[in-house]
Amino acid sequence: MQHSEEAQEAAGPGVLGGSADGSAGASGVGRPPVERRFGPRSAPARRAILEAARVRFAADGYEKATIRAIAAEAGVDPAMVMRYYGSKAGLFAVTVGAESELADLSRVLREEIGRHFARALLDPWERGVNSAEAAVLRAAPTHPEAARAIQATFAGRLVPALRGAFPDEPELETRAGLVMTQSLGAALLRYVLCVEPVASMDYETLVESVGAAIQLHLTAPLPGGAEASG
């Protein structure tokens, strides 16, 4: 079923989250972010929707959570959810993005970006606030909509964040995809599947190890003769 509930409730074009308050987004999975701004009076409603989304995604799983249920949890009309976030995948992308500070890399030394990313991506998991994302990781192999939600997070947050640090990198999306293999792989093994020894590894050791791998993916020459970024 192609988002039937969302289509009925939609009040505007789809967006993907790019900021913690849900005021920015990207139109469609895999496209550059498109800015959407709302007045300050909408902030309480947006915060309530994000909190409700975390609760419902964690409790119901991504596939069973509905826009109507999230709206009811937040005490708002479903059309308001659609207006701010466009779709369930867009709402999920912002819900996850609100826990990860990836946007500003301007003050991070290039040689430290790998460690910075590893910590920014894994800290929410370690703090136990990514139960919604864990539900999506479990669902993604068998539910296309959950997989699209992960793609939305990739397109709406990770790629733009990296572009700020590597504006002239021609293979940026390839490098960003390799970064996701490290961050999602570590999260899956440690927090979802609880595979040893990763599950009980010292957290700082995990961050250093994953960060070193991410640094290589971002700065080392890619196979095929691509130039290094750093």
PDB file of C-alpha atoms in Angstrom:
ATOM      1  CA  MET A   1       0.000   0.000   0.000  1.00  0.00           C
ATOM      2  CA  GLN A   2       1.545   3.303  -1.116  1.00  0.00           C
ATOM      3  CA  HIS A   3       1.245   5.588   1.908  1.00  0.00           C
ATOM      4  CA  SER A   4      -2.565   5.617   1.668  1.00  0.00           C
ATOM      5  CA  GLU A   5      -3.078   7.158   5.084  1.00  0.00           C
ATOM      6  CA  GLU A   6      -0.412   9.757   4.474  1.00  0.00           C
ATOM      7  CA  ALA A   7      -1.895  10.678   1.093  1.00  0.00           C
ATOM      8  CA  GLN A   8      -5.286  11.238   2.674  1.00  0.00           C
ATOM      9  CA  GLU A   9      -3.838  13.414   5.435  1.00  0.00           C
ATOM     10  CA  ALA A  10      -1.296  15.359   3.392  1.00  0.00           C
ATOM     11  CA  ALA A  11      -1.652  19.109   3.509  1.00  0.00           C
ATOM     12  CA  GLY A  12       1.325  20.067   1.378  1.00  0.00           C
ATOM     13  CA  PRO A  13       4.471  18.835  -0.413  1.00  0.00           C
ATOM     14  CA  GLY A  14       6.726  16.284   1.268  1.00  0.00           C
ATOM     15  CA  VAL A  15       9.771  17.313   3.260  1.00  0.00           C
ATOM     16  CA  LEU A  16      12.678  15.569   4.886  1.00  0.00           C
ATOM     17  CA  GLY A  17      14.184  16.773   8.115  1.00  0.00           C
ATOM     18  CA  GLY A  18      17.384  18.737   8.200  1.00  0.00           C
ATOM     19  CA  SER A  19      17.195  20.436  11.590  1.00  0.00           C
ATOM     20  CA  ALA A  20      16.383  19.450  15.114  1.00  0.00           C
ATOM     21  CA  ASP A  21      13.213  21.536  15.250  1.00  0.00           C
ATOM     22  CA  GLY A  22      11.846  20.218  11.972  1.00  0.00           C
ATOM     23  CA  SER A  23      11.946  23.550  10.185  1.00  0.00           C
ATOM     24  CA  ALA A  24      14.068  22.366   7.267  1.00  0.00           C
ATOM     25  CA  GLY A  25      13.764  19.449   4.920  1.00  0.00           C
ATOM     26  CA  ALA A  26      14.445  17.789   1.598  1.00  0.00           C
ATOM     27  CA  SER A  27      11.881  17.046  -1.057  1.00  0.00           C
ATOM     28  CA  GLY A  28      11.996  13.330  -1.735  1.00  0.00           C
ATOM     29  CA  VAL A  29      14.513  10.649  -0.819  1.00  0.00           C
ATOM     30  CA  GLY A  30      17.964  11.216  -2.260  1.00  0.00           C
ATOM     31  CA  ARG A  31      17.429  14.869  -3.242  1.00  0.00           C
ATOM     32  CA  PRO A  32      19.190  17.948  -1.848  1.00  0.00           C
ATOM     33  CA  PRO A  33      17.522  19.559   1.185  1.00  0.00           C
ATOM     34  CA  VAL A  34      14.889  22.221   0.535  1.00  0.00           C
ATOM     35  CA  GLU A  35      14.499  24.820   3.273  1.00  0.00           C
ATOM     36  CA  ARG A  36      11.063  25.246   4.835  1.00  0.00           C
ATOM     37  CA  ARG A  37      10.666  27.743   7.664  1.00  0.00           C
ATOM     38  CA  PHE A  38       7.828  28.151  10.109  1.00  0.00           C
ATOM     39  CA  GLY A  39       7.112  30.906  12.601  1.00  0.00           C
ATOM     40  CA  PRO A  40       8.081  30.645  16.279  1.00  0.00           C
ATOM     41  CA  ARG A  41       4.468  30.005  17.255  1.00  0.00           C
ATOM     42  CA  SER A  42       4.692  26.589  15.585  1.00  0.00           C
ATOM     43  CA  ALA A  43       7.666  25.475  17.714  1.00  0.00           C
ATOM     44  CA  PRO A  44       5.635  23.926  20.590  1.00  0.00           C
ATOM     45  CA  ALA A  45       3.542  21.877  18.159  1.00  0.00           C
ATOM     46  CA  ARG A  46       6.638  20.689  16.294  1.00  0.00           C
ATOM     47  CA  ARG A  47       8.337  19.679  19.539  1.00  0.00           C
ATOM     48  CA  ALA A  48       5.216  17.798  20.637  1.00  0.00           C
ATOM     49  CA  ILE A  49       5.053  15.980  17.299  1.00  0.00           C
ATOM     50  CA  LEU A  50       8.725  14.946  17.485  1.00  0.00           C
ATOM     51  CA  GLU A  51       8.341  13.642  21.028  1.00  0.00           C
ATOM     52  CA  ALA A  52       5.178  11.758  20.065  1.00  0.00           C
ATOM     53  CA  ALA A  53       6.955  10.286  17.048  1.00  0.00           C
ATOM     54  CA  ARG A  54       9.790   8.989  19.235  1.00  0.00           C
ATOM     55  CA  VAL A  55       7.262   7.341  21.531  1.00  0.00           C
ATOM     56  CA  ARG A  56       5.183   5.753  18.786  1.00  0.00           C
ATOM     57  CA  PHE A  57       8.106   4.606  16.620  1.00  0.00           C
ATOM     58  CA  ALA A  58       9.705   2.971  19.658  1.00  0.00           C
ATOM     59  CA  ALA A  59       6.486   1.401  20.964  1.00  0.00           C
ATOM     60  CA  ASP A  60       4.842   0.334  17.703  1.00  0.00           C
ATOM     61  CA  GLY A  61       7.791  -0.095  15.352  1.00  0.00           C
ATOM     62  CA  TYR A  62       8.198   1.926  12.198  1.00  0.00           C
ATOM     63  CA  GLU A  63       5.778  -0.050  10.042  1.00  0.00           C
ATOM     64  CA  LYS A  64       2.866  -0.002  12.514  1.00  0.00           C
ATOM     65  CA  ALA A  65       3.262   3.565  13.704  1.00  0.00           C
ATOM     66  CA  THR A  66       0.782   5.803  11.877  1.00  0.00           C
ATOM     67  CA  ILE A  67       0.478   9.509  11.293  1.00  0.00           C
ATOM     68  CA  ARG A  68      -2.907   9.431  13.041  1.00  0.00           C
ATOM     69  CA  ALA A  69      -1.471   7.731  16.136  1.00  0.00           C
ATOM     70  CA  ILE A  70       1.450  10.154  16.288  1.00  0.00           C
ATOM     71  CA  ALA A  71      -0.904  13.113  15.927  1.00  0.00           C
ATOM     72  CA  ALA A  72      -3.149  11.764  18.686  1.00  0.00           C
ATOM     73  CA  GLU A  73      -0.133  11.304  20.978  1.00  0.00           C
ATOM     74  CA  ALA A  74       0.923  14.896  20.275  1.00  0.00           C
ATOM     75  CA  GLY A  75      -2.587  16.298  20.638  1.00  0.00           C
ATOM     76  CA  VAL A  76      -2.637  17.804  17.143  1.00  0.00           C
ATOM     77  CA  ASP A  77      -4.491  17.242  13.889  1.00  0.00           C
ATOM     78  CA  PRO A  78      -2.901  14.714  11.464  1.00  0.00           C
ATOM     79  CA  ALA A  79      -2.842  17.420   8.778  1.00  0.00           C
ATOM     80  CA  MET A  80      -0.462  19.430  10.966  1.00  0.00           C
ATOM     81  CA  VAL A  81       1.983  16.521  11.092  1.00  0.00           C
ATOM     82  CA  MET A  82       1.883  16.277   7.310  1.00  0.00           C
ATOM     83  CA  ARG A  83       2.301  20.017   6.887  1.00  0.00           C
ATOM     84  CA  TYR A  84       5.496  20.094   8.929  1.00  0.00           C
ATOM     85  CA  TYR A  85       7.051  16.769   7.908  1.00  0.00           C
ATOM     86  CA  GLY A  86       5.385  15.656   4.680  1.00  0.00           C
ATOM     87  CA  SER A  87       5.408  11.902   5.285  1.00  0.00           C
ATOM     88  CA  LYS A  88       6.187   9.283   7.890  1.00  0.00           C
ATOM     89  CA  ALA A  89       9.662   8.846   6.379  1.00  0.00           C
ATOM     90  CA  GLY A  90      10.238  12.596   6.581  1.00  0.00           C
ATOM     91  CA  LEU A  91       9.080  12.690  10.191  1.00  0.00           C
ATOM     92  CA  PHE A  92      11.351   9.788  11.054  1.00  0.00           C
ATOM     93  CA  ALA A  93      14.338  11.514   9.443  1.00  0.00           C
ATOM     94  CA  VAL A  94      13.818  14.580  11.634  1.00  0.00           C
ATOM     95  CA  THR A  95      13.125  12.462  14.724  1.00  0.00           C
ATOM     96  CA  VAL A  96      16.469  10.709  14.332  1.00  0.00           C
ATOM     97  CA  GLY A  97      18.257  13.859  13.211  1.00  0.00           C
ATOM     98  CA  ALA A  98      17.138  15.760  16.302  1.00  0.00           C
ATOM     99  CA  GLU A  99      19.347  13.470  18.385  1.00  0.00           C
ATOM    100  CA  SER A 100      22.475  13.783  16.205  1.00  0.00           C
ATOM    101  CA  GLU A 101      24.397  17.040  15.907  1.00  0.00           C
ATOM    102  CA  LEU A 102      25.915  16.702  12.441  1.00  0.00           C
ATOM    103  CA  ALA A 103      25.190  20.030  10.825  1.00  0.00           C
ATOM    104  CA  ASP A 104      28.189  22.245  11.669  1.00  0.00           C
ATOM    105  CA  LEU A 105      31.638  20.875  10.897  1.00  0.00           C
ATOM    106  CA  SER A 106      33.234  24.271  10.309  1.00  0.00           C
ATOM    107  CA  ARG A 107      35.075  24.217  13.647  1.00  0.00           C
ATOM    108  CA  VAL A 108      36.192  20.606  13.445  1.00  0.00           C
ATOM    109  CA  LEU A 109      39.746  19.947  12.262  1.00  0.00           C
ATOM    110  CA  ARG A 110      39.678  17.832   9.123  1.00  0.00           C
ATOM    111  CA  GLU A 111      41.832  15.160  10.733  1.00  0.00           C
ATOM    112  CA  GLU A 112      39.309  14.927  13.597  1.00  0.00           C
ATOM    113  CA  ILE A 113      36.141  14.649  11.497  1.00  0.00           C
ATOM    114  CA  GLY A 114      36.050  10.844  11.619  1.00  0.00           C
ATOM    115  CA  ARG A 115      36.077  10.778  15.411  1.00  0.00           C
ATOM    116  CA  HIS A 116      33.597  13.661  15.560  1.00  0.00           C
ATOM    117  CA  PHE A 117      31.178  11.818  13.293  1.00  0.00           C
ATOM    118  CA  ALA A 118      31.538   8.540  15.146  1.00  0.00           C
ATOM    119  CA  ARG A 119      30.695  10.228  18.434  1.00  0.00           C
ATOM    120  CA  ALA A 120      27.831  12.306  17.009  1.00  0.00           C
ATOM    121  CA  LEU A 121      26.262   9.267  15.351  1.00  0.00           C
ATOM    122  CA  LEU A 122      26.766   6.810  18.220  1.00  0.00           C
ATOM    123  CA  ASP A 123      26.200   9.008  21.293  1.00  0.00           C
ATOM    124  CA  PRO A 124      22.376   8.943  20.966  1.00  0.00           C
ATOM    125  CA  TRP A 125      22.480   5.146  20.818  1.00  0.00           C
ATOM    126  CA  GLU A 126      24.741   4.957  23.862  1.00  0.00           C
ATOM    127  CA  ARG A 127      22.416   7.301  25.779  1.00  0.00           C
ATOM    128  CA  GLY A 128      19.492   5.046  24.912  1.00  0.00           C
ATOM    129  CA  VAL A 129      17.470   7.664  23.026  1.00  0.00           C
ATOM    130  CA  ASN A 130      17.489   5.931  19.625  1.00  0.00           C
ATOM    131  CA  SER A 131      14.845   3.286  20.296  1.00  0.00           C
ATOM    132  CA  ALA A 132      12.863   4.631  17.343  1.00  0.00           C
ATOM    133  CA  GLU A 133      15.835   4.224  15.020  1.00  0.00           C
ATOM    134  CA  ALA A 134      16.433   0.720  16.381  1.00  0.00           C
ATOM    135  CA  ALA A 135      12.876  -0.198  15.390  1.00  0.00           C
ATOM    136  CA  VAL A 136      13.546   1.038  11.871  1.00  0.00           C
ATOM    137  CA  LEU A 137      16.822  -0.861  11.584  1.00  0.00           C
ATOM    138  CA  ARG A 138      14.982  -4.051  12.512  1.00  0.00           C
ATOM    139  CA  ALA A 139      12.262  -3.373   9.953  1.00  0.00           C
ATOM    140  CA  ALA A 140      14.388  -2.114   7.047  1.00  0.00           C
ATOM    141  CA  PRO A 141      15.366  -5.505   5.525  1.00  0.00           C
ATOM    142  CA  THR A 142      11.724  -6.519   5.022  1.00  0.00           C
ATOM    143  CA  HIS A 143       9.801  -3.223   4.884  1.00  0.00           C
ATOM    144  CA  PRO A 144      10.595  -0.853   1.989  1.00  0.00           C
ATOM    145  CA  GLU A 145       9.130   2.141   3.822  1.00  0.00           C
ATOM    146  CA  ALA A 146      11.552   1.652   6.714  1.00  0.00           C
ATOM    147  CA  ALA A 147      14.414   1.416   4.238  1.00  0.00           C
ATOM    148  CA  ARG A 148      13.227   4.668   2.657  1.00  0.00           C
ATOM    149  CA  ALA A 149      13.305   6.310   6.070  1.00  0.00           C
ATOM    150  CA  ILE A 150      16.987   5.422   6.428  1.00  0.00           C
ATOM    151  CA  GLN A 151      17.615   6.732   2.905  1.00  0.00           C
ATOM    152  CA  ALA A 152      15.864   9.949   3.884  1.00  0.00           C
ATOM    153  CA  THR A 153      18.172  10.381   6.871  1.00  0.00           C
ATOM    154  CA  PHE A 154      21.172   9.777   4.601  1.00  0.00           C
ATOM    155  CA  ALA A 155      20.048  12.317   1.992  1.00  0.00           C
ATOM    156  CA  GLY A 156      18.675  14.909   4.382  1.00  0.00           C
ATOM    157  CA  ARG A 157      21.372  14.999   7.076  1.00  0.00           C
ATOM    158  CA  LEU A 158      24.572  13.078   6.476  1.00  0.00           C
ATOM    159  CA  VAL A 159      25.364  14.197   2.927  1.00  0.00           C
ATOM    160  CA  PRO A 160      24.697  17.914   3.579  1.00  0.00           C
ATOM    161  CA  ALA A 161      26.772  17.813   6.769  1.00  0.00           C
ATOM    162  CA  LEU A 162      29.716  16.291   4.941  1.00  0.00           C
ATOM    163  CA  ARG A 163      29.372  18.689   2.031  1.00  0.00           C
ATOM    164  CA  GLY A 164      30.058  21.531   4.437  1.00  0.00           C
ATOM    165  CA  ALA A 165      33.431  19.988   5.271  1.00  0.00           C
ATOM    166  CA  PHE A 166      34.300  18.668   1.799  1.00  0.00           C
ATOM    167  CA  PRO A 167      32.656  21.105  -0.647  1.00  0.00           C
ATOM    168  CA  ASP A 168      34.836  20.113  -3.606  1.00  0.00           C
ATOM    169  CA  GLU A 169      34.782  16.335  -3.123  1.00  0.00           C
ATOM    170  CA  PRO A 170      33.436  14.759  -6.359  1.00  0.00           C
ATOM    171  CA  GLU A 171      32.722  11.388  -4.729  1.00  0.00           C
ATOM    172  CA  LEU A 172      31.021  12.769  -1.641  1.00  0.00           C
ATOM    173  CA  GLU A 173      27.919  10.557  -1.793  1.00  0.00           C
ATOM    174  CA  THR A 174      30.093   7.458  -2.178  1.00  0.00           C
ATOM    175  CA  ARG A 175      32.152   8.478   0.835  1.00  0.00           C
ATOM    176  CA  ALA A 176      29.011   9.298   2.828  1.00  0.00           C
ATOM    177  CA  GLY A 177      27.602   5.864   2.019  1.00  0.00           C
ATOM    178  CA  LEU A 178      30.785   4.251   3.310  1.00  0.00           C
ATOM    179  CA  VAL A 179      30.482   6.323   6.488  1.00  0.00           C
ATOM    180  CA  MET A 180      27.007   4.862   6.974  1.00  0.00           C
ATOM    181  CA  THR A 181      28.365   1.315   6.662  1.00  0.00           C
ATOM    182  CA  GLN A 182      30.494   2.038   9.719  1.00  0.00           C
ATOM    183  CA  SER A 183      27.973   3.960  11.824  1.00  0.00           C
ATOM    184  CA  LEU A 184      24.910   1.812  11.100  1.00  0.00           C
ATOM    185  CA  GLY A 185      26.966  -1.369  11.237  1.00  0.00           C
ATOM    186  CA  ALA A 186      28.300  -0.493  14.679  1.00  0.00           C
ATOM    187  CA  ALA A 187      24.830   0.510  15.901  1.00  0.00           C
ATOM    188  CA  LEU A 188      23.266  -2.677  14.564  1.00  0.00           C
ATOM    189  CA  LEU A 189      25.851  -4.972  16.164  1.00  0.00           C
ATOM    190  CA  ARG A 190      26.071  -3.175  19.521  1.00  0.00           C
ATOM    191  CA  TYR A 191      22.545  -1.932  20.218  1.00  0.00           C
ATOM    192  CA  VAL A 192      20.151  -4.028  18.117  1.00  0.00           C
ATOM    193  CA  LEU A 193      21.690  -7.486  17.679  1.00  0.00           C
ATOM    194  CA  CYS A 194      23.989  -7.275  20.753  1.00  0.00           C
ATOM    195  CA  VAL A 195      26.791  -9.160  19.026  1.00  0.00           C
ATOM    196  CA  GLU A 196      29.902  -9.722  21.131  1.00  0.00           C
ATOM    197  CA  PRO A 197      32.529  -8.427  21.577  1.00  0.00           C
ATOM    198  CA  VAL A 198      31.136  -5.224  20.065  1.00  0.00           C
ATOM    199  CA  ALA A 199      28.141  -5.195  22.428  1.00  0.00           C
ATOM    200  CA  SER A 200      30.300  -4.977  25.565  1.00  0.00           C
ATOM    201  CA  MET A 201      33.264  -3.086  24.115  1.00  0.00           C
ATOM    202  CA  ASP A 202      34.429  -0.008  26.001  1.00  0.00           C
ATOM    203  CA  TYR A 203      32.530   2.865  24.422  1.00  0.00           C
ATOM    204  CA  GLU A 204      35.540   5.131  23.946  1.00  0.00           C
ATOM    205  CA  THR A 205      37.375   2.277  22.235  1.00  0.00           C
ATOM    206  CA  LEU A 206      34.399   1.805  19.918  1.00  0.00           C
ATOM    207  CA  VAL A 207      34.298   5.515  19.065  1.00  0.00           C
ATOM    208  CA  GLU A 208      38.030   5.575  18.333  1.00  0.00           C
ATOM    209  CA  SER A 209      37.835   2.456  16.156  1.00  0.00           C
ATOM    210  CA  VAL A 210      34.768   3.511  14.194  1.00  0.00           C
ATOM    211  CA  GLY A 211      36.119   7.051  13.930  1.00  0.00           C
ATOM    212  CA  ALA A 212      39.385   5.826  12.426  1.00  0.00           C
ATOM    213  CA  ALA A 213      37.477   3.825   9.805  1.00  0.00           C
ATOM    214  CA  ILE A 214      35.243   6.808   8.998  1.00  0.00           C
ATOM    215  CA  GLN A 215      38.310   9.037   8.645  1.00  0.00           C
ATOM    216  CA  LEU A 216      39.756   6.654   6.063  1.00  0.00           C
ATOM    217  CA  HIS A 217      36.498   6.573   4.125  1.00  0.00           C
ATOM    218  CA  LEU A 218      36.434  10.374   4.058  1.00  0.00           C
ATOM    219  CA  THR A 219      40.052  11.156   3.221  1.00  0.00           C
ATOM    220  CA  ALA A 220      41.830   8.152   1.686  1.00  0.00           C
ATOM    221  CA  PRO A 221      41.924   7.666  -2.102  1.00  0.00           C
ATOM    222  CA  LEU A 222      38.989   5.611  -3.327  1.00  0.00           C
ATOM    223  CA  PRO A 223      39.602   2.508  -5.450  1.00  0.00           C
ATOM    224  CA  GLY A 224      39.861   3.386  -9.116  1.00  0.00           C
ATOM    225  CA  GLY A 225      42.239   6.293  -8.749  1.00  0.00           C
ATOM    226  CA  ALA A 226      39.956   8.871  -7.081  1.00  0.00           C
ATOM    227  CA  GLU A 227      41.794  11.691  -5.351  1.00  0.00           C
ATOM    228  CA  ALA A 228      41.933  11.893  -1.569  1.00  0.00           C
ATOM    229  CA  SER A 229      39.764  14.507   0.123  1.00  0.00           C
ATOM    230  CA  GLY A 230      42.316  15.584   2.678  1.00  0.00           C
TER     231      GLY A 230
END
